Amino acid sequence: MMFDKSAQSGRECPAPLRDLHVAVIMDGNGRWAQNRGWPRLVGHRKGAEQVRKLVEVCPELGIRYLTLYAFSTENWKRSTEEVLGLMSLFARYIRREAGRMKREGVRLRFIGDRSRLDDDLQALIQWIETETAGNDRVHLSVALNYGGRDEIARASRAMARDVAAGKLDADEINDNVLSRYLDTRDLPDPDLVVRTSGEFRVSNFLLWQAAYAEYVFTPTLWPDFSPKTMENILKDFSLRERRFGGVKV
Ligand code: FPP
């Protein structure tokens, strides 16, 4: 349990949240731009701006872990222009935000299959992960070329290889063991998954990890998603009861 339910005497007074893991499916960048007659990439650029603002307020909102779905294993189907534009936006974000992340104690990690990314981006990712590895105030994880099914398939291949090498006993494989083979092995499971833009789908995001997460769907398009939007979502979340399959006590 990531928030203090004992202090929650009535619905009007939620307990302060802390050490939360919030995961976000940032949707609606394209529509936001198209509604204004602008190219889709303008929406992605504005979306990156909102990411920066959200990361900044994580400590005061009680978010210790923020995991963002930036590019799915299916997003390669988009136009070459959009895919290349997004890739250069990710690289620019890393370069531009490196100093701030180091100063503000943000640890940046990437989840997903990075082997398909170009070499320069892979090197940049490796660099920023090392540069921020000692930070512990906010854990920002960006899902890039990420798909939940793909992640589980990669984990299964790695386990099979370890079984073949005699490093793992097949009979000992359980959910804890499998978790340790996932890209998220160093992260707690998400408490809350938010999806923007009025879509009600999970879209292959953190399929394994979100087994007990709460979901919030908001009509706000990601480029309009502000720290205040997150604050309101967290107020609602703090009033929900999470039982993890048990009964109310
Ligand atoms: C989905 O909206 C959004 C994406 C595929 C890209 C998300 C990327 C960012 C917010 C940019 C920066 C991110 C980081 C971590 C620096 P969509 O394009 O599918 O929107 P639509 O459904 O309106 O077309």
GROMACS .gro file of C-alpha atoms and ligand atoms in nm:
model
  273
    1MET     CA    1   0.000   0.000   0.000
    2MET     CA    2   0.152   0.328  -0.102
    3PHE     CA    3  -0.069   0.567   0.092
    4ASP     CA    4  -0.177   0.585   0.451
    5LYS     CA    5  -0.536   0.465   0.467
    6SER     CA    6  -0.546   0.487   0.846
    7ALA     CA    7  -0.544   0.866   0.822
    8GLN     CA    8  -0.840   0.853   0.582
    9SER     CA    9  -1.142   0.911   0.802
   10GLY     CA   10  -1.376   1.058   0.539
   11ARG     CA   11  -1.390   1.103   0.165
   12GLU     CA   12  -1.320   1.476   0.199
   13CYS     CA   13  -0.977   1.434   0.353
   14PRO     CA   14  -0.742   1.200   0.163
   15ALA     CA   15  -0.411   1.107   0.320
   16PRO     CA   16  -0.100   1.253   0.158
   17LEU     CA   17   0.039   1.036  -0.117
   18ARG     CA   18   0.400   0.932  -0.125
   19ASP     CA   19   0.637   0.704  -0.316
   20LEU     CA   20   0.370   0.645  -0.577
   21HIS     CA   21   0.440   0.478  -0.907
   22VAL     CA   22   0.229   0.646  -1.174
   23ALA     CA   23   0.242   0.524  -1.533
   24VAL     CA   24   0.100   0.731  -1.818
   25ILE     CA   25  -0.016   0.650  -2.169
   26MET     CA   26   0.040   0.994  -2.321
   27ASP     CA   27  -0.217   1.003  -2.599
   28GLY     CA   28  -0.361   1.279  -2.815
   29ASN     CA   29  -0.056   1.472  -2.937
   30GLY     CA   30  -0.150   1.422  -3.300
   31ARG     CA   31  -0.513   1.532  -3.252
   32TRP     CA   32  -0.405   1.834  -3.047
   33ALA     CA   33  -0.189   1.955  -3.337
   34GLN     CA   34  -0.434   1.860  -3.610
   35ASN     CA   35  -0.717   2.046  -3.431
   36ARG     CA   36  -0.506   2.358  -3.481
   37GLY     CA   37  -0.410   2.276  -3.839
   38TRP     CA   38  -0.050   2.206  -3.736
   39PRO     CA   39   0.176   1.908  -3.819
   40ARG     CA   40   0.153   1.617  -3.574
   41LEU     CA   41   0.513   1.671  -3.465
   42VAL     CA   42   0.418   2.007  -3.314
   43GLY     CA   43   0.188   1.812  -3.081
   44HIS     CA   44   0.471   1.577  -2.985
   45ARG     CA   45   0.698   1.876  -2.914
   46LYS     CA   46   0.436   2.032  -2.689
   47GLY     CA   47   0.394   1.687  -2.530
   48ALA     CA   48   0.765   1.678  -2.445
   49GLU     CA   49   0.725   2.018  -2.277
   50GLN     CA   50   0.444   1.874  -2.061
   51VAL     CA   51   0.669   1.582  -1.967
   52ARG     CA   52   0.932   1.825  -1.838
   53LYS     CA   53   0.674   2.017  -1.632
   54LEU     CA   54   0.529   1.699  -1.484
   55VAL     CA   55   0.867   1.556  -1.385
   56GLU     CA   56   0.943   1.881  -1.204
   57VAL     CA   57   0.638   1.855  -0.974
   58CYS     CA   58   0.661   1.480  -0.904
   59PRO     CA   59   0.820   1.522  -0.558
   60GLU     CA   60   0.547   1.757  -0.437
   61LEU     CA   61   0.273   1.529  -0.576
   62GLY     CA   62   0.416   1.225  -0.398
   63ILE     CA   63   0.522   1.055  -0.722
   64ARG     CA   64   0.852   0.877  -0.680
   65TYR     CA   65   0.824   0.665  -0.996
   66LEU     CA   66   0.689   0.801  -1.322
   67THR     CA   67   0.676   0.570  -1.623
   68LEU     CA   68   0.578   0.717  -1.960
   69TYR     CA   69   0.471   0.535  -2.276
   70ALA     CA   70   0.656   0.730  -2.543
   71PHE     CA   71   0.683   0.487  -2.836
   72SER     CA   72   0.525   0.145  -2.871
   73THR     CA   73   0.640  -0.156  -3.070
   74GLU     CA   74   0.346  -0.072  -3.302
   75ASN     CA   75   0.440   0.295  -3.353
   76TRP     CA   76   0.692   0.202  -3.627
   77LYS     CA   77   0.389   0.182  -3.858
   78ARG     CA   78   0.360   0.562  -3.856
   79SER     CA   79   0.506   0.773  -4.138
   80THR     CA   80   0.885   0.784  -4.164
   81GLU     CA   81   0.868   1.158  -4.100
   82GLU     CA   82   0.680   1.110  -3.772
   83VAL     CA   83   0.899   0.821  -3.654
   84LEU     CA   84   1.223   1.010  -3.728
   85GLY     CA   85   1.077   1.326  -3.573
   86LEU     CA   86   0.991   1.139  -3.254
   87MET     CA   87   1.334   0.974  -3.236
   88SER     CA   88   1.508   1.309  -3.268
   89LEU     CA   89   1.272   1.456  -3.008
   90PHE     CA   90   1.373   1.182  -2.760
   91ALA     CA   91   1.743   1.248  -2.829
   92ARG     CA   92   1.692   1.623  -2.788
   93TYR     CA   93   1.502   1.571  -2.463
   94ILE     CA   94   1.789   1.366  -2.319
   95ARG     CA   95   2.052   1.625  -2.422
   96ARG     CA   96   1.850   1.926  -2.307
   97GLU     CA   97   1.729   1.783  -1.979
   98ALA     CA   98   2.047   1.604  -1.869
   99GLY     CA   99   2.173   1.895  -1.656
  100ARG     CA  100   1.837   1.957  -1.492
  101MET     CA  101   1.784   1.586  -1.420
  102LYS     CA  102   2.124   1.560  -1.256
  103ARG     CA  103   2.062   1.873  -1.045
  104GLU     CA  104   1.713   1.768  -0.942
  105GLY     CA  105   1.787   1.406  -0.854
  106VAL     CA  106   1.601   1.245  -1.145
  107ARG     CA  107   1.709   0.896  -1.244
  108LEU     CA  108   1.624   0.833  -1.609
  109ARG     CA  109   1.583   0.480  -1.740
  110PHE     CA  110   1.446   0.340  -2.063
  111ILE     CA  111   1.235   0.028  -2.092
  112GLY     CA  112   1.158  -0.157  -2.415
  113ASP     CA  113   1.368  -0.323  -2.681
  114ARG     CA  114   1.639  -0.069  -2.752
  115SER     CA  115   1.821  -0.294  -3.001
  116ARG     CA  116   1.602  -0.160  -3.283
  117LEU     CA  117   1.688   0.205  -3.208
  118ASP     CA  118   1.969   0.368  -3.403
  119ASP     CA  119   2.319   0.344  -3.260
  120ASP     CA  120   2.347   0.713  -3.166
  121LEU     CA  121   2.024   0.703  -2.967
  122GLN     CA  122   2.128   0.378  -2.797
  123ALA     CA  123   2.458   0.540  -2.696
  124LEU     CA  124   2.280   0.850  -2.566
  125ILE     CA  125   2.042   0.633  -2.362
  126GLN     CA  126   2.333   0.439  -2.218
  127TRP     CA  127   2.507   0.767  -2.132
  128ILE     CA  128   2.212   0.931  -1.953
  129GLU     CA  129   2.129   0.611  -1.762
  130THR     CA  130   2.486   0.602  -1.630
  131GLU     CA  131   2.496   0.977  -1.561
  132THR     CA  132   2.178   0.965  -1.351
  133ALA     CA  133   2.224   0.618  -1.198
  134GLY     CA  134   2.300   0.763  -0.853
  135ASN     CA  135   1.978   0.969  -0.836
  136ASP     CA  136   1.688   0.860  -0.621
  137ARG     CA  137   1.445   1.152  -0.585
  138VAL     CA  138   1.236   1.079  -0.896
  139HIS     CA  139   1.264   0.764  -1.107
  140LEU     CA  140   1.160   0.854  -1.459
  141SER     CA  141   1.125   0.558  -1.695
  142VAL     CA  142   1.054   0.613  -2.061
  143ALA     CA  143   0.904   0.324  -2.257
  144LEU     CA  144   1.061   0.330  -2.602
  145ASN     CA  145   0.998   0.058  -2.859
  146TYR     CA  146   0.804  -0.098  -2.574
  147GLY     CA  147   0.525  -0.354  -2.586
  148GLY     CA  148   0.405  -0.556  -2.287
  149ARG     CA  149   0.379  -0.879  -2.484
  150ASP     CA  150   0.719  -0.823  -2.643
  151GLU     CA  151   0.869  -0.762  -2.297
  152ILE     CA  152   0.723  -1.088  -2.164
  153ALA     CA  153   0.845  -1.276  -2.474
  154ARG     CA  154   1.197  -1.132  -2.431
  155ALA     CA  155   1.191  -1.226  -2.061
  156SER     CA  156   1.080  -1.578  -2.152
  157ARG     CA  157   1.365  -1.616  -2.401
  158ALA     CA  158   1.615  -1.496  -2.138
  159MET     CA  159   1.475  -1.745  -1.883
  160ALA     CA  160   1.489  -2.027  -2.138
  161ARG     CA  161   1.853  -1.944  -2.210
  162ASP     CA  162   1.932  -1.947  -1.835
  163VAL     CA  163   1.754  -2.282  -1.793
  164ALA     CA  164   1.957  -2.424  -2.084
  165ALA     CA  165   2.278  -2.289  -1.928
  166GLY     CA  166   2.190  -2.450  -1.593
  167LYS     CA  167   2.158  -2.110  -1.419
  168LEU     CA  168   1.786  -2.142  -1.355
  169ASP     CA  169   1.569  -2.434  -1.248
  170ALA     CA  170   1.256  -2.449  -1.467
  171ASP     CA  171   1.049  -2.573  -1.172
  172GLU     CA  172   1.137  -2.263  -0.973
  173ILE     CA  173   0.990  -2.021  -1.226
  174ASN     CA  174   0.706  -1.827  -1.066
  175ASP     CA  175   0.577  -1.471  -1.090
  176ASN     CA  176   0.859  -1.333  -0.875
  177VAL     CA  177   1.125  -1.495  -1.091
  178LEU     CA  178   0.960  -1.376  -1.412
  179SER     CA  179   0.941  -1.021  -1.274
  180ARG     CA  180   1.317  -1.021  -1.238
  181TYR     CA  181   1.357  -1.083  -1.613
  182LEU     CA  182   1.137  -0.790  -1.715
  183ASP     CA  183   1.268  -0.447  -1.818
  184THR     CA  184   1.107  -0.311  -1.500
  185ARG     CA  185   1.302  -0.543  -1.269
  186ASP     CA  186   1.424  -0.246  -1.061
  187LEU     CA  187   1.086  -0.074  -1.033
  188PRO     CA  188   0.786  -0.136  -0.809
  189ASP     CA  189   0.458  -0.220  -0.984
  190PRO     CA  190   0.253   0.086  -1.083
  191ASP     CA  191  -0.013   0.201  -0.838
  192LEU     CA  192  -0.195   0.399  -1.103
  193VAL     CA  193  -0.210   0.398  -1.483
  194VAL     CA  194  -0.342   0.713  -1.649
  195ARG     CA  195  -0.449   0.730  -2.012
  196THR     CA  196  -0.518   1.063  -2.176
  197SER     CA  197  -0.730   1.171  -2.474
  198GLY     CA  198  -1.052   0.986  -2.395
  199GLU     CA  199  -0.940   0.644  -2.521
  200PHE     CA  200  -1.024   0.343  -2.302
  201ARG     CA  201  -0.755   0.097  -2.400
  202VAL     CA  202  -0.449  -0.053  -2.235
  203SER     CA  203  -0.255  -0.072  -2.564
  204ASN     CA  204   0.002  -0.331  -2.456
  205PHE     CA  205   0.141  -0.110  -2.176
  206LEU     CA  206   0.283  -0.275  -1.861
  207LEU     CA  207   0.053  -0.576  -1.905
  208TRP     CA  208   0.223  -0.780  -1.634
  209GLN     CA  209   0.309  -0.498  -1.395
  210ALA     CA  210  -0.034  -0.331  -1.389
  211ALA     CA  211  -0.215  -0.643  -1.263
  212TYR     CA  212  -0.338  -0.458  -0.951
  213ALA     CA  213  -0.309  -0.099  -1.068
  214GLU     CA  214  -0.592   0.150  -1.062
  215TYR     CA  215  -0.679   0.300  -1.400
  216VAL     CA  216  -0.784   0.656  -1.469
  217PHE     CA  217  -0.896   0.769  -1.814
  218THR     CA  218  -0.912   1.141  -1.881
  219PRO     CA  219  -1.043   1.322  -2.188
  220THR     CA  220  -0.754   1.571  -2.172
  221LEU     CA  221  -0.518   1.549  -2.470
  222TRP     CA  222  -0.158   1.499  -2.355
  223PRO     CA  223  -0.032   1.843  -2.470
  224ASP     CA  224  -0.299   2.000  -2.244
  225PHE     CA  225  -0.214   1.772  -1.949
  226SER     CA  226  -0.071   1.996  -1.676
  227PRO     CA  227   0.062   1.931  -1.325
  228LYS     CA  228  -0.283   2.047  -1.206
  229THR     CA  229  -0.451   1.771  -1.413
  230MET     CA  230  -0.229   1.515  -1.240
  231GLU     CA  231  -0.300   1.668  -0.901
  232ASN     CA  232  -0.675   1.628  -0.959
  233ILE     CA  233  -0.634   1.269  -1.076
  234LEU     CA  234  -0.432   1.189  -0.764
  235LYS     CA  235  -0.703   1.341  -0.543
  236ASP     CA  236  -0.950   1.099  -0.700
  237PHE     CA  237  -0.705   0.810  -0.672
  238SER     CA  238  -0.641   0.874  -0.303
  239LEU     CA  239  -1.011   0.823  -0.234
  240ARG     CA  240  -1.023   0.482  -0.399
  241GLU     CA  241  -0.990   0.168  -0.199
  242ARG     CA  242  -0.734  -0.083  -0.310
  243ARG     CA  243  -0.781  -0.437  -0.183
  244PHE     CA  244  -0.533  -0.635  -0.392
  245GLY     CA  245  -0.780  -0.924  -0.417
  246GLY     CA  246  -0.850  -0.926  -0.044
  247VAL     CA  247  -1.153  -0.799   0.148
  248LYS     CA  248  -1.219  -0.466   0.313
  249VAL     CA  249  -1.070  -0.443   0.663
  250FPP     C1  250   0.056   0.943  -2.867
  250FPP     O1  251  -0.022   1.046  -2.926
  250FPP     C2  252   0.187   0.992  -2.838
  250FPP     C3  253   0.303   0.939  -2.887
  250FPP     C4  254   0.308   0.823  -2.976
  250FPP     C5  255   0.432   1.002  -2.855
  250FPP     C6  256   0.454   1.041  -2.713
  250FPP     C7  257   0.572   1.128  -2.712
  250FPP     C8  258   0.583   1.243  -2.643
  250FPP     C9  259   0.484   1.299  -2.550
  250FPP    C10  260   0.703   1.322  -2.670
  250FPP    C11  261   0.807   1.333  -2.569
  250FPP    C12  262   0.826   1.225  -2.474
  250FPP    C13  263   0.934   1.218  -2.395
  250FPP    C14  264   0.943   1.112  -2.294
  250FPP    C15  265   1.044   1.314  -2.405
  250FPP     P1  266  -0.075   1.027  -3.073
  250FPP     O2  267   0.025   1.085  -3.165
  250FPP     O3  268  -0.107   0.884  -3.098
  250FPP     O4  269  -0.204   1.114  -3.071
  250FPP     P2  270  -0.335   1.093  -3.158
  250FPP     O5  271  -0.402   0.971  -3.102
  250FPP     O6  272  -0.410   1.217  -3.133
  250FPP     O7  273  -0.292   1.076  -3.300
   0.00000   0.00000   0.00000
